[in-house]
């Protein structure tokens, strides 16, 4: 495992690589020259499938509706599927013996490893860390269970994982498992037929507000007292960022205490135009945000996804999914805040402490927490596309966004003086 966090470049002096108001490619990296203005560097354009970009890229034409029809023979029903995507079962679960190097309990990498152990797939596409770093994403085509397990833990930076499709072809791989984010899964599903695979298992992780690696370094410098010793961090369901350091100590920062004036601008335009937080086109989604603290949240979507969950079940502890609170109470404040200019001044310290306490004590929990964050991100991103890429709205915003946000249509109209639809 990589052991050192690379020394920061002079990024903190210069600020993040772009601003929310500045429409830009996600980085000045030479490799990304010539890409469309919205690009999450999913890797497809690094592969021989680059000519299919216009048909596959989620930021050129969102095909959620058609891919759902292909996978499930239908689209989302009213209810939880609007936020969570189509699923046949959902669980709170965790590994009986958690992997200490994993992001949560290690279900994702344990499943990838199990598929190889049982000889069900020939390779697993997964994301390790670049040499000498903890958090810079490095796509890996794993051929052994140990290679998959070595990629446990988040590398919270954009990963060009689909670039590995060339190696899949070169190595004659016919049975493949893929682990990744929803922008990657959309492109993979769109070209699935052309891959000529005999088997494809898609294990999705939820994903939101990803960043490029240099901006990740900058982010950690802004939120932590000791950014270079962070070995693990997560945005927890208790409305705090938890950062674990090399010495085992956990530093916690309330979301409301984030220095937003300094963070304004770290998210790539693509991630702010992304509408599939829950990786709805995967076979099985494994995250955490719909479960109580300490548990993982699993959505089995397709028949294959249900089989994948059964493969792991003997090693799992199964918990209970709960749903507490009322998200509709927080949404009006959120809509008001969205209308304020970005980087607006934070409330005073004591007010922030009170809000943080109330969020922990009275905020939504379990599935209601997941519904709340998903809706907020859908609304924020819809607004972002409308303000920066208005011409793209019809192509990039999928049908379910408008259905999901319908309960807030009146307030949206009142605040933004335009209809939600
Ligand atoms: C940027 C990011 C944001 C996330 N946000 C949320 C969220 O808001 N809510 C939520 O419920 N879950 C979120 N997740 C997923 C969650 O943090 C865990 O990854 C997931 O629950 C699996 O935990 P685990 O212990 O089973 O995984 P592990 O067994 O530790 O395996 C982690 C897996 O994640 C993959 N991975 C790591 N980094 C990347 C990357 N950059 N791109 C693609 N794949 C990667 C690796 O291939 C590895 O297989 C996010 C993940 C990432 C990378
Ligand atoms: S997101 Fe992927 S498919 Fe779209 S332009 Fe970027 S690399 Fe290509
Ligand atoms: S937020 Fe969306 S676009 Fe950005 S990396 Fe995650 S899935 Fe891809």
Short mmCIF file of C-alpha atoms and ligand atoms in Angstrom, two decimals:
data_model
loop_
_atom_site.label_atom_id
_atom_site.label_comp_id
_atom_site.label_asym_id
_atom_site.label_seq_id
_atom_site.Cartn_x
_atom_site.Cartn_y
_atom_site.Cartn_z
CA UNK A 1 0.00 0.00 0.00
CA UNK A 2 1.21 3.49 -0.69
CA UNK A 3 2.45 5.14 2.43
CA UNK A 4 3.10 8.74 1.68
CA UNK A 5 0.94 11.67 0.82
CA UNK A 6 2.79 13.67 -1.82
CA UNK A 7 3.99 17.10 -0.80
CA UNK A 8 1.52 19.73 -1.82
CA UNK A 9 2.36 21.79 -4.85
CA UNK A 10 1.79 25.52 -4.59
CA UNK A 11 -1.91 24.95 -5.17
CA UNK A 12 -3.00 26.39 -1.84
CA UNK A 13 -1.38 29.70 -2.74
CA UNK A 14 -3.02 29.79 -6.14
CA UNK A 15 -6.42 28.48 -5.03
CA UNK A 16 -8.32 25.71 -6.80
CA UNK A 17 -7.73 25.13 -10.49
CA UNK A 18 -10.96 26.79 -11.57
CA UNK A 19 -14.02 28.58 -10.28
CA UNK A 20 -17.65 27.59 -10.37
CA UNK A 21 -18.26 30.62 -12.51
CA UNK A 22 -15.54 29.64 -14.89
CA UNK A 23 -16.60 26.98 -17.35
CA UNK A 24 -13.55 24.91 -17.90
CA UNK A 25 -12.15 21.53 -18.62
CA UNK A 26 -11.50 19.67 -15.43
CA UNK A 27 -7.78 20.27 -15.50
CA UNK A 28 -5.04 21.74 -17.62
CA UNK A 29 -3.60 18.25 -18.12
CA UNK A 30 -2.38 17.84 -21.73
CA UNK A 31 -4.10 14.46 -21.93
CA UNK A 32 -7.47 16.20 -21.64
CA UNK A 33 -6.99 18.72 -24.43
CA UNK A 34 -9.76 18.61 -27.00
CA UNK A 35 -12.28 16.96 -24.67
CA UNK A 36 -15.83 18.35 -24.47
CA UNK A 37 -16.40 21.10 -21.91
CA UNK A 38 -18.14 18.62 -19.67
CA UNK A 39 -15.89 15.65 -19.01
CA UNK A 40 -15.31 13.61 -15.84
CA UNK A 41 -12.31 11.80 -17.32
CA UNK A 42 -14.10 8.45 -17.13
CA UNK A 43 -11.39 6.93 -19.31
CA UNK A 44 -13.46 5.98 -22.37
CA UNK A 45 -11.68 8.62 -24.45
CA UNK A 46 -8.30 7.08 -23.54
CA UNK A 47 -9.38 3.79 -25.09
CA UNK A 48 -10.00 2.52 -28.60
CA UNK A 49 -13.69 3.26 -27.95
CA UNK A 50 -13.04 7.02 -28.12
CA UNK A 51 -14.86 7.26 -31.49
CA UNK A 52 -18.04 6.12 -29.65
CA UNK A 53 -17.80 9.02 -27.19
CA UNK A 54 -20.71 10.93 -28.75
CA UNK A 55 -22.96 7.88 -28.36
CA UNK A 56 -21.76 6.82 -24.90
CA UNK A 57 -20.82 9.88 -22.84
CA UNK A 58 -23.33 10.82 -20.16
CA UNK A 59 -22.44 14.49 -20.71
CA UNK A 60 -23.20 14.38 -24.42
CA UNK A 61 -26.53 12.55 -24.19
CA UNK A 62 -27.90 11.07 -21.00
CA UNK A 63 -29.40 7.68 -21.87
CA UNK A 64 -30.67 6.64 -18.46
CA UNK A 65 -34.23 6.18 -19.71
CA UNK A 66 -33.24 3.85 -22.57
CA UNK A 67 -30.68 1.88 -20.53
CA UNK A 68 -33.22 1.34 -17.73
CA UNK A 69 -35.62 -0.06 -20.35
CA UNK A 70 -32.92 -2.42 -21.60
CA UNK A 71 -31.91 -3.59 -18.11
CA UNK A 72 -35.32 -3.73 -16.44
CA UNK A 73 -37.94 -3.51 -19.20
CA UNK A 74 -39.34 -0.39 -17.54
CA UNK A 75 -38.53 3.02 -16.05
CA UNK A 76 -38.71 4.23 -12.44
CA UNK A 77 -41.91 3.96 -10.44
CA UNK A 78 -43.23 6.69 -8.16
CA UNK A 79 -41.69 6.34 -4.69
CA UNK A 80 -38.13 5.51 -3.66
CA UNK A 81 -37.12 4.52 -7.19
CA UNK A 82 -37.30 8.17 -8.19
CA UNK A 83 -34.35 8.98 -5.93
CA UNK A 84 -32.62 5.59 -5.67
CA UNK A 85 -33.11 4.23 -9.20
CA UNK A 86 -34.75 0.87 -9.99
CA UNK A 87 -34.01 -1.84 -7.44
CA UNK A 88 -35.47 -5.18 -6.37
CA UNK A 89 -34.13 -5.26 -2.79
CA UNK A 90 -32.19 -2.99 -0.46
CA UNK A 91 -30.26 -3.84 2.69
CA UNK A 92 -28.23 -2.47 5.56
CA UNK A 93 -25.23 -4.80 5.74
CA UNK A 94 -21.55 -5.01 6.62
CA UNK A 95 -18.78 -7.58 6.50
CA UNK A 96 -18.68 -9.77 9.62
CA UNK A 97 -14.92 -9.27 9.54
CA UNK A 98 -14.37 -5.74 8.23
CA UNK A 99 -11.24 -5.03 6.21
CA UNK A 100 -9.38 -2.30 8.17
CA UNK A 101 -8.01 -0.85 4.92
CA UNK A 102 -11.46 -0.54 3.34
CA UNK A 103 -13.53 2.61 3.03
CA UNK A 104 -16.34 1.07 5.12
CA UNK A 105 -16.35 -2.66 5.82
CA UNK A 106 -14.89 -3.71 2.47
CA UNK A 107 -17.92 -5.25 0.80
CA UNK A 108 -16.98 -3.94 -2.64
CA UNK A 109 -13.47 -5.37 -2.79
CA UNK A 110 -14.55 -8.58 -1.01
CA UNK A 111 -17.12 -9.12 -3.75
CA UNK A 112 -14.62 -8.44 -6.54
CA UNK A 113 -12.19 -10.88 -4.93
CA UNK A 114 -14.94 -13.51 -4.46
CA UNK A 115 -15.84 -13.36 -8.16
CA UNK A 116 -12.22 -14.18 -9.05
CA UNK A 117 -11.88 -16.87 -6.35
CA UNK A 118 -14.96 -18.66 -7.67
CA UNK A 119 -13.72 -18.39 -11.26
CA UNK A 120 -16.85 -16.46 -12.26
CA UNK A 121 -14.88 -13.68 -13.94
CA UNK A 122 -11.42 -13.44 -15.50
CA UNK A 123 -10.65 -9.90 -14.32
CA UNK A 124 -11.94 -7.02 -12.20
CA UNK A 125 -11.61 -3.37 -13.18
CA UNK A 126 -10.98 -1.47 -9.97
CA UNK A 127 -9.24 1.67 -8.68
CA UNK A 128 -6.04 1.60 -6.65
CA UNK A 129 -3.77 4.45 -5.59
CA UNK A 130 -1.00 5.84 -7.79
CA UNK A 131 2.47 5.01 -6.59
CA UNK A 132 3.64 7.25 -3.75
CA UNK A 133 0.17 8.61 -3.03
CA UNK A 134 -2.76 7.64 -0.85
CA UNK A 135 -5.56 9.23 -2.79
CA UNK A 136 -4.62 9.64 -6.45
CA UNK A 137 -6.77 7.25 -8.47
CA UNK A 138 -4.96 4.57 -10.47
CA UNK A 139 -7.17 2.22 -12.52
CA UNK A 140 -6.15 -1.43 -12.19
CA UNK A 141 -7.17 -4.54 -14.10
CA UNK A 142 -6.95 -7.08 -11.30
CA UNK A 143 -6.49 -10.76 -12.19
CA UNK A 144 -6.18 -12.17 -8.66
CA UNK A 145 -8.24 -11.76 -5.46
CA UNK A 146 -5.21 -10.22 -3.72
CA UNK A 147 -4.93 -7.56 -6.42
CA UNK A 148 -8.56 -6.57 -5.91
CA UNK A 149 -8.25 -6.49 -2.11
CA UNK A 150 -5.21 -4.24 -2.44
CA UNK A 151 -7.47 -1.56 -3.98
CA UNK A 152 -9.69 -1.26 -0.87
CA UNK A 153 -10.46 2.30 0.24
CA UNK A 154 -11.60 5.37 -1.66
CA UNK A 155 -9.29 7.33 -3.88
CA UNK A 156 -11.58 10.36 -3.90
CA UNK A 157 -10.37 11.78 -7.19
CA UNK A 158 -11.46 11.35 -10.80
CA UNK A 159 -10.40 8.01 -12.21
CA UNK A 160 -10.04 7.24 -15.95
CA UNK A 161 -10.97 3.60 -15.27
CA UNK A 162 -12.52 2.84 -18.67
CA UNK A 163 -9.13 3.37 -20.28
CA UNK A 164 -8.51 -0.24 -19.16
CA UNK A 165 -10.91 -1.48 -21.84
CA UNK A 166 -7.96 -1.71 -24.23
CA UNK A 167 -6.21 -4.13 -21.87
CA UNK A 168 -9.43 -6.15 -21.59
CA UNK A 169 -9.41 -6.60 -25.37
CA UNK A 170 -5.66 -7.22 -25.61
CA UNK A 171 -5.78 -9.88 -22.88
CA UNK A 172 -8.78 -11.61 -24.46
CA UNK A 173 -10.88 -11.21 -21.32
CA UNK A 174 -14.44 -12.42 -21.85
CA UNK A 175 -15.85 -12.35 -18.30
CA UNK A 176 -15.39 -9.04 -16.57
CA UNK A 177 -16.43 -7.36 -13.33
CA UNK A 178 -16.39 -3.58 -13.23
CA UNK A 179 -16.26 -1.43 -10.08
CA UNK A 180 -16.81 2.27 -10.51
CA UNK A 181 -18.81 5.48 -10.48
CA UNK A 182 -22.00 6.29 -12.38
CA UNK A 183 -20.45 8.37 -15.17
CA UNK A 184 -18.20 5.39 -15.93
CA UNK A 185 -21.09 2.93 -15.69
CA UNK A 186 -23.23 4.99 -18.10
CA UNK A 187 -20.52 4.89 -20.78
CA UNK A 188 -19.84 1.20 -20.13
CA UNK A 189 -23.54 0.28 -20.45
CA UNK A 190 -23.82 2.35 -23.61
CA UNK A 191 -21.08 0.34 -25.36
CA UNK A 192 -21.77 -2.96 -23.59
CA UNK A 193 -22.88 -4.75 -26.77
CA UNK A 194 -19.66 -3.81 -28.57
CA UNK A 195 -17.44 -5.28 -25.89
CA UNK A 196 -18.27 -8.85 -26.98
CA UNK A 197 -18.14 -10.10 -23.42
CA UNK A 198 -19.72 -13.34 -22.24
CA UNK A 199 -20.32 -11.89 -18.79
CA UNK A 200 -20.29 -8.37 -17.32
CA UNK A 201 -20.93 -7.68 -13.61
CA UNK A 202 -21.33 -4.02 -12.72
CA UNK A 203 -20.71 -3.10 -9.08
CA UNK A 204 -21.50 0.58 -8.59
CA UNK A 205 -20.49 2.95 -5.82
CA UNK A 206 -22.52 6.11 -5.18
CA UNK A 207 -20.56 9.20 -6.09
CA UNK A 208 -21.00 12.93 -5.82
CA UNK A 209 -18.78 16.00 -5.93
CA UNK A 210 -15.63 14.21 -7.01
CA UNK A 211 -12.56 16.33 -7.76
CA UNK A 212 -9.33 16.11 -9.68
CA UNK A 213 -6.33 15.15 -7.60
CA UNK A 214 -4.71 18.56 -7.30
CA UNK A 215 -7.99 20.03 -6.08
CA UNK A 216 -8.34 17.18 -3.60
CA UNK A 217 -4.98 18.16 -2.11
CA UNK A 218 -6.16 21.74 -1.92
CA UNK A 219 -9.47 20.68 -0.31
CA UNK A 220 -7.74 18.71 2.45
CA UNK A 221 -5.46 21.67 3.16
CA UNK A 222 -8.53 23.85 3.74
CA UNK A 223 -10.46 21.48 6.00
CA UNK A 224 -7.80 19.76 8.11
CA UNK A 225 -5.28 20.86 10.70
CA UNK A 226 -2.90 18.18 9.39
CA UNK A 227 -3.73 17.32 5.77
CA UNK A 228 -0.58 15.30 5.12
CA UNK A 229 -1.37 12.70 7.82
CA UNK A 230 -4.94 11.87 6.70
CA UNK A 231 -5.19 8.19 5.85
CA UNK A 232 -8.97 7.95 5.42
CA UNK A 233 -11.88 10.36 5.29
CA UNK A 234 -15.61 10.24 4.72
CA UNK A 235 -18.61 12.60 4.64
CA UNK A 236 -20.64 10.98 7.40
CA UNK A 237 -24.37 10.69 7.94
CA UNK A 238 -24.02 12.85 11.08
CA UNK A 239 -23.41 15.94 8.88
CA UNK A 240 -19.66 15.93 9.65
CA UNK A 241 -16.51 15.16 7.73
CA UNK A 242 -14.46 12.55 9.62
CA UNK A 243 -10.74 12.49 8.87
CA UNK A 244 -8.63 9.68 10.32
CA UNK A 245 -4.94 10.43 10.80
CA UNK A 246 -1.85 8.21 10.80
CA UNK A 247 -1.86 8.17 14.63
CA UNK A 248 -5.46 6.82 14.68
CA UNK A 249 -6.99 10.11 15.86
CA UNK A 250 -10.19 11.23 14.16
CA UNK A 251 -10.65 14.89 13.32
CA UNK A 252 -14.26 15.95 12.72
CA UNK A 253 -15.55 19.04 10.93
CA UNK A 254 -19.22 20.02 10.69
CA UNK A 255 -20.37 20.42 7.09
CA UNK A 256 -21.66 23.85 8.02
CA UNK A 257 -18.15 24.88 9.16
CA UNK A 258 -16.58 24.20 5.75
CA UNK A 259 -14.81 27.36 4.48
CA UNK A 260 -17.04 27.57 1.41
CA UNK A 261 -15.50 30.87 0.29
CA UNK A 262 -12.23 28.99 -0.21
CA UNK A 263 -13.77 25.84 -1.63
CA UNK A 264 -15.85 27.66 -4.19
CA UNK A 265 -14.57 26.27 -7.46
CA UNK A 266 -13.04 22.92 -6.65
CA UNK A 267 -15.71 20.75 -8.24
CA UNK A 268 -15.40 19.97 -11.95
CA UNK A 269 -18.21 21.19 -14.17
CA UNK A 270 -18.97 17.55 -15.02
CA UNK A 271 -19.61 16.53 -11.40
CA UNK A 272 -21.91 19.54 -11.03
CA UNK A 273 -23.82 18.30 -14.08
CA UNK A 274 -24.13 14.73 -12.85
CA UNK A 275 -27.56 13.30 -11.98
CA UNK A 276 -26.84 9.72 -10.95
CA UNK A 277 -25.57 9.92 -7.39
CA UNK A 278 -26.68 6.33 -6.67
CA UNK A 279 -25.21 4.62 -9.72
CA UNK A 280 -28.60 3.48 -10.90
CA UNK A 281 -27.40 1.60 -14.00
CA UNK A 282 -25.23 -0.84 -12.03
CA UNK A 283 -26.25 -4.40 -11.13
CA UNK A 284 -25.53 -3.80 -7.46
CA UNK A 285 -24.87 -0.47 -5.71
CA UNK A 286 -22.84 -0.56 -2.50
CA UNK A 287 -22.61 2.70 -0.55
CA UNK A 288 -23.46 3.88 2.95
CA UNK A 289 -25.67 6.94 2.99
CA UNK A 290 -29.07 5.20 3.28
CA UNK A 291 -27.90 3.18 6.29
CA UNK A 292 -27.25 4.17 9.89
CA UNK A 293 -23.72 5.13 10.89
CA UNK A 294 -21.49 2.05 10.84
CA UNK A 295 -23.49 0.16 8.20
CA UNK A 296 -23.37 -0.04 4.43
CA UNK A 297 -26.34 0.49 2.17
CA UNK A 298 -26.86 -1.98 -0.65
CA UNK A 299 -29.28 -1.88 -3.57
CA UNK A 300 -29.67 -5.03 -5.67
CA UNK A 301 -31.01 -3.78 -8.97
CA UNK A 302 -30.89 -6.53 -11.60
CA UNK A 303 -31.16 -10.31 -11.30
CA UNK A 304 -27.36 -10.41 -11.57
CA UNK A 305 -27.12 -7.87 -8.77
CA UNK A 306 -29.26 -10.09 -6.53
CA UNK A 307 -26.93 -13.05 -7.32
CA UNK A 308 -23.89 -10.93 -6.48
CA UNK A 309 -25.38 -10.03 -3.11
CA UNK A 310 -26.04 -13.74 -2.39
CA UNK A 311 -22.38 -14.52 -3.16
CA UNK A 312 -21.37 -12.20 -0.34
CA UNK A 313 -24.23 -12.96 2.08
CA UNK A 314 -22.47 -15.78 4.03
CA UNK A 315 -19.87 -13.21 5.14
CA UNK A 316 -22.32 -10.46 5.98
CA UNK A 317 -24.07 -9.20 9.05
CA UNK A 318 -27.48 -7.90 7.98
CA UNK A 319 -28.92 -4.89 9.82
CA UNK A 320 -32.11 -2.90 9.58
CA UNK A 321 -32.83 0.03 7.33
CA UNK A 322 -34.49 2.90 9.14
CA UNK A 323 -36.06 6.13 7.93
CA UNK A 324 -36.48 9.07 10.32
CA UNK A 325 -37.13 12.77 9.91
CA UNK A 326 -38.80 14.83 7.24
CA UNK A 327 -36.63 16.08 4.39
CA UNK A 328 -39.29 18.41 3.08
CA UNK A 329 -38.60 20.72 6.05
CA UNK A 330 -34.99 21.42 5.04
CA UNK A 331 -35.60 21.83 1.33
CA UNK A 332 -37.11 25.35 1.42
CA UNK A 333 -33.97 26.65 3.21
CA UNK A 334 -31.80 24.86 0.71
CA UNK A 335 -33.64 26.42 -2.24
CA UNK A 336 -33.25 29.86 -0.67
CA UNK A 337 -29.52 29.25 -0.15
CA UNK A 338 -29.10 28.11 -3.76
CA UNK A 339 -30.39 31.46 -4.90
CA UNK A 340 -27.62 33.27 -2.99
CA UNK A 341 -24.38 34.07 -4.79
CA UNK A 342 -21.76 31.30 -4.41
CA UNK A 343 -19.23 31.82 -1.65
CA UNK A 344 -21.68 33.91 0.41
CA UNK A 345 -20.59 34.66 3.99
CA UNK A 346 -21.01 31.89 6.57
CA UNK A 347 -23.35 32.41 9.53
CA UNK A 348 -21.58 33.39 12.81
CA UNK A 349 -19.76 30.64 14.77
CA UNK A 350 -22.39 30.18 17.50
CA UNK A 351 -25.21 29.94 14.98
CA UNK A 352 -23.23 27.33 13.06
CA UNK A 353 -22.68 25.27 16.23
CA UNK A 354 -26.40 25.35 16.97
CA UNK A 355 -27.32 24.33 13.43
CA UNK A 356 -24.78 21.48 13.54
CA UNK A 357 -26.23 20.25 16.83
CA UNK A 358 -29.77 20.39 15.49
CA UNK A 359 -28.71 18.55 12.33
CA UNK A 360 -27.23 15.74 14.42
CA UNK A 361 -30.17 15.53 16.84
CA UNK A 362 -33.13 16.25 14.55
CA UNK A 363 -31.81 15.83 11.02
CA UNK A 364 -33.04 13.11 8.68
CA UNK A 365 -31.63 9.66 9.25
CA UNK A 366 -31.29 6.46 7.26
CA UNK A 367 -33.24 6.33 4.01
CA UNK A 368 -34.70 9.79 4.62
CA UNK A 369 -31.14 11.18 4.88
CA UNK A 370 -30.32 9.56 1.52
CA UNK A 371 -33.48 10.95 -0.09
CA UNK A 372 -32.65 14.42 1.25
CA UNK A 373 -29.06 14.55 -0.03
CA UNK A 374 -30.00 13.08 -3.39
CA UNK A 375 -32.76 15.65 -3.91
CA UNK A 376 -30.49 18.51 -2.88
CA UNK A 377 -27.79 17.46 -5.31
CA UNK A 378 -30.32 16.99 -8.12
CA UNK A 379 -31.65 20.48 -7.57
CA UNK A 380 -28.23 22.09 -7.19
CA UNK A 381 -26.96 20.39 -10.36
CA UNK A 382 -30.08 21.23 -12.36
CA UNK A 383 -29.51 24.85 -11.43
CA UNK A 384 -25.85 24.62 -12.35
CA UNK A 385 -26.62 23.20 -15.82
CA UNK A 386 -29.28 25.89 -16.34
CA UNK A 387 -26.91 28.68 -15.42
CA UNK A 388 -23.75 27.46 -17.15
CA UNK A 389 -24.81 25.03 -19.88
CA UNK A 390 -28.40 25.99 -20.61
CA UNK A 391 -28.19 24.68 -24.18
CA UNK A 392 -27.33 21.21 -22.84
CA UNK A 393 -30.26 20.81 -20.47
CA UNK A 394 -32.43 18.70 -22.76
CA UNK A 395 -29.60 16.30 -23.53
CA UNK A 396 -27.90 16.09 -20.15
CA UNK A 397 -30.69 16.17 -17.55
CA UNK A 398 -32.52 12.82 -17.36
CA UNK A 399 -36.30 12.46 -17.05
CA UNK A 400 -36.37 11.43 -13.40
CA UNK A 401 -34.88 14.70 -12.15
CA UNK A 402 -38.07 16.63 -12.92
CA UNK A 403 -40.32 13.87 -11.52
CA UNK A 404 -38.31 13.67 -8.29
CA UNK A 405 -38.24 17.41 -7.70
CA UNK A 406 -41.92 17.97 -8.52
CA UNK A 407 -42.92 18.51 -4.82
CA UNK A 408 -40.70 21.63 -4.77
CA UNK A 409 -41.89 23.07 -8.10
CA UNK A 410 -43.93 25.88 -6.57
CA UNK A 411 -41.12 27.14 -4.39
CA UNK A 412 -38.64 26.80 -7.22
CA UNK A 413 -40.86 28.99 -9.38
CA UNK A 414 -41.18 31.56 -6.58
CA UNK A 415 -37.44 31.78 -5.89
CA UNK A 416 -36.01 31.44 -9.40
CA UNK A 417 -38.93 32.94 -11.31
CA UNK A 418 -39.03 30.13 -13.82
CA UNK A 419 -40.80 26.76 -13.92
CA UNK A 420 -39.01 23.68 -12.69
CA UNK A 421 -39.96 21.72 -15.84
C1 LIG B 1 -15.52 10.18 -4.82
C2 LIG B 1 -16.44 9.25 -4.08
C3 LIG B 1 -17.58 9.78 -3.48
C4 LIG B 1 -18.46 8.92 -2.79
N1 LIG B 1 -19.59 9.46 -2.24
C5 LIG B 1 -20.46 8.64 -1.63
C6 LIG B 1 -21.66 9.15 -1.07
O1 LIG B 1 -21.88 10.36 -1.07
N2 LIG B 1 -22.55 8.28 -0.51
C7 LIG B 1 -22.32 6.92 -0.46
O2 LIG B 1 -23.16 6.20 0.05
N3 LIG B 1 -21.18 6.42 -0.98
C8 LIG B 1 -20.25 7.22 -1.54
N4 LIG B 1 -19.09 6.72 -2.06
C9 LIG B 1 -18.85 5.27 -1.92
C10 LIG B 1 -18.36 4.88 -0.52
O3 LIG B 1 -17.51 5.89 0.01
C11 LIG B 1 -17.60 3.55 -0.55
O4 LIG B 1 -16.66 3.53 -1.60
C12 LIG B 1 -18.53 2.39 -0.76
O5 LIG B 1 -19.52 2.38 0.21
C13 LIG B 1 -17.78 1.06 -0.72
O6 LIG B 1 -17.21 0.86 0.54
P1 LIG B 1 -16.46 -0.52 0.80
O7 LIG B 1 -15.85 -0.51 2.15
O8 LIG B 1 -17.39 -1.65 0.46
O9 LIG B 1 -15.36 -0.43 -0.33
P2 LIG B 1 -13.86 -1.00 -0.45
O10 LIG B 1 -13.89 -2.49 -0.30
O11 LIG B 1 -12.96 -0.21 0.39
O12 LIG B 1 -13.55 -0.71 -1.96
C14 LIG B 1 -13.57 0.60 -2.47
C15 LIG B 1 -13.78 0.47 -3.96
O13 LIG B 1 -13.98 1.78 -4.46
C16 LIG B 1 -13.37 1.87 -5.73
N5 LIG B 1 -12.90 3.24 -5.90
C17 LIG B 1 -12.11 3.92 -5.04
N6 LIG B 1 -11.88 5.16 -5.52
C18 LIG B 1 -12.52 5.24 -6.71
C19 LIG B 1 -12.65 6.26 -7.68
N7 LIG B 1 -12.07 7.44 -7.56
N8 LIG B 1 -13.38 6.01 -8.80
C20 LIG B 1 -13.96 4.80 -8.97
N9 LIG B 1 -13.89 3.78 -8.07
C21 LIG B 1 -13.17 4.01 -6.95
C22 LIG B 1 -12.21 0.90 -5.74
O14 LIG B 1 -12.17 0.31 -7.01
C23 LIG B 1 -12.57 -0.12 -4.67
O15 LIG B 1 -12.98 -1.30 -5.29
C24 LIG B 1 -18.17 7.54 -2.72
C25 LIG B 1 -17.02 7.02 -3.31
C26 LIG B 1 -16.15 7.86 -4.00
C27 LIG B 1 -14.90 7.30 -4.65
S1 LIG B 2 -16.60 11.79 -19.58
FE1 LIG B 2 -15.66 9.99 -20.50
S2 LIG B 2 -16.76 9.68 -22.46
FE2 LIG B 2 -17.21 11.76 -21.73
S3 LIG B 2 -15.70 13.05 -22.78
FE3 LIG B 2 -14.86 12.54 -20.75
S4 LIG B 2 -13.60 10.67 -21.06
FE4 LIG B 2 -14.92 10.94 -22.87
S1 LIG B 3 -19.81 13.05 -9.34
FE1 LIG B 3 -20.73 12.08 -11.13
S2 LIG B 3 -19.50 12.84 -12.86
FE2 LIG B 3 -18.31 13.21 -11.00
S3 LIG B 3 -17.00 11.38 -10.83
FE3 LIG B 3 -18.84 11.04 -9.57
S4 LIG B 3 -20.24 9.91 -10.94
FE4 LIG B 3 -18.66 10.87 -12.22
#
